[in-house]
Amino acid sequence: MTRTRTASEIEHARAVRAMFSGIAGRYDLLNHLLSANIDKRWRRRLRERLADVLAKSDALVLDVACGTGDLSIELKRDADARVIGTDFCRPMLAVAQDKTSEIPFVEGDAMRLGFGDDTFDAVTIAFGLRNLSNFADGLAELHRVLKPGGTLAVLEFSTPVLPGFRGLFNFYFARILPRIGGFVSGERGAYEYLPDSVSKFPDQKRLAELMERTGFVSVGFDNLTGGIAAIHYGLKG
Ligand SMILES: C[S@@+](CC[C@H](N)C(=O)[O-])C[C@H]1O[C@@H](n2cnc3c(N)ncnc32)[C@H](O)[C@@H]1O
């Protein structure tokens, strides 16, 4: 059963929604600029990981916290499976829906998805889990809507594995990125929140452990670009 959210969790969700509403129009541009287009390659890797499910015409895939829809669209590329995107920020969804009519984008909160238990063959969440007010409860909700044996794939910023590279990346992320992001979007707070939220997010090992505690089995992860990001995956046991 879903527990009642605390006042601080409700306030966190409100602030996150407001923040993404403020940057929706510039979100894609900044994503590609700040990552030198590497984000596209990461989404492609996630699609490749789900290739078996995506090839099935009777499969149903949910992309949670889909934002402006880039992962949903990447998943649907050449796929026979049906893909649905969901997010709780209308301005982000409006950008997504403008890009394609092939995918339904529906408004919804990742912490209380409007879908029944055991519905999806795969659930994805890219750069979304870190923004939820409670990671464990968010994972439990993703687990709930998956069919038994269905796959969860989480693409998220993570912890670079080489110490020297980690220092360089942290400097870019904490010092350079907020300036460029703030300048281009006019919303510096959103690009200060990004490194802050990444620093509070579990590293590869701890996220894998959390997934196992939530009930996922065959849990693993692939580091991307030296661990700047990682794809975590697991099956609903
Ligand atoms: C960094 S964006 C990622 C968007 C997209 N998945 C991508 O790969 O570019 C994070 C998204 O998570 C959404 N989000 C955050 N908390 C959410 C929640 N509780 N329910 C639904 N969406 C949420 C935000 O509205 C935002 O669109």
mmCIF file of N, CA and C in Angstrom, residues 44-54 151 153 221-222 231-233:
data_model
loop_
_atom_site.group_PDB
_atom_site.id
_atom_site.type_symbol
_atom_site.label_atom_id
_atom_site.label_comp_id
_atom_site.label_asym_id
_atom_site.label_seq_id
_atom_site.Cartn_x
_atom_site.Cartn_y
_atom_site.Cartn_z
ATOM 1 N N ARG A 44 20.477 5.552 -26.484
ATOM 2 C CA ARG A 44 20.570 4.458 -27.471
ATOM 3 C C ARG A 44 20.999 3.167 -26.776
ATOM 4 N N ARG A 45 21.940 3.284 -25.837
ATOM 5 C CA ARG A 45 22.407 2.096 -25.100
ATOM 6 C C ARG A 45 21.263 1.458 -24.314
ATOM 7 N N LEU A 46 20.409 2.310 -23.779
ATOM 8 C CA LEU A 46 19.272 1.770 -23.019
ATOM 9 C C LEU A 46 18.323 1.020 -23.958
ATOM 10 N N ARG A 47 18.099 1.621 -25.135
ATOM 11 C CA ARG A 47 17.233 0.933 -26.112
ATOM 12 C C ARG A 47 17.830 -0.433 -26.461
ATOM 13 N N GLU A 48 19.145 -0.477 -26.670
ATOM 14 C CA GLU A 48 19.793 -1.744 -27.040
ATOM 15 C C GLU A 48 19.609 -2.784 -25.932
ATOM 16 N N ARG A 49 19.641 -2.331 -24.692
ATOM 17 C CA ARG A 49 19.483 -3.262 -23.561
ATOM 18 C C ARG A 49 18.075 -3.885 -23.541
ATOM 19 N N LEU A 50 17.093 -3.121 -24.067
ATOM 20 C CA LEU A 50 15.709 -3.616 -24.059
ATOM 21 C C LEU A 50 15.289 -4.185 -25.415
ATOM 22 N N ALA A 51 16.261 -4.458 -26.274
ATOM 23 C CA ALA A 51 15.956 -4.857 -27.659
ATOM 24 C C ALA A 51 14.966 -6.016 -27.735
ATOM 25 N N ASP A 52 15.114 -7.016 -26.864
ATOM 26 C CA ASP A 52 14.240 -8.197 -26.937
ATOM 27 C C ASP A 52 12.779 -7.817 -26.682
ATOM 28 N N VAL A 53 12.547 -7.025 -25.667
ATOM 29 C CA VAL A 53 11.171 -6.614 -25.339
ATOM 30 C C VAL A 53 10.616 -5.731 -26.445
ATOM 31 N N LEU A 54 11.439 -4.802 -26.921
ATOM 32 C CA LEU A 54 10.956 -3.825 -27.909
ATOM 33 C C LEU A 54 10.584 -4.489 -29.233
ATOM 34 N N THR A 151 11.123 -6.063 -17.073
ATOM 35 C CA THR A 151 12.427 -5.421 -16.850
ATOM 36 C C THR A 151 12.296 -3.955 -16.472
ATOM 37 N N ALA A 153 14.627 -0.561 -16.337
ATOM 38 C CA ALA A 153 15.924 0.005 -16.740
ATOM 39 C C ALA A 153 15.964 1.460 -16.297
ATOM 40 N N PHE A 221 24.409 -3.468 -13.615
ATOM 41 C CA PHE A 221 24.501 -2.135 -14.210
ATOM 42 C C PHE A 221 25.639 -2.068 -15.223
ATOM 43 N N ASP A 222 25.460 -1.157 -16.186
ATOM 44 C CA ASP A 222 26.509 -0.866 -17.169
ATOM 45 C C ASP A 222 26.956 0.566 -16.926
ATOM 46 N N ILE A 231 23.451 2.593 -16.558
ATOM 47 C CA ILE A 231 22.140 1.969 -16.760
ATOM 48 C C ILE A 231 22.051 0.831 -15.754
ATOM 49 N N HIS A 232 21.098 0.935 -14.836
ATOM 50 C CA HIS A 232 20.818 -0.148 -13.890
ATOM 51 C C HIS A 232 19.626 -0.934 -14.416
ATOM 52 N N TYR A 233 19.663 -2.214 -14.293
ATOM 53 C CA TYR A 233 18.549 -3.020 -14.779
ATOM 54 C C TYR A 233 18.261 -4.149 -13.783
#
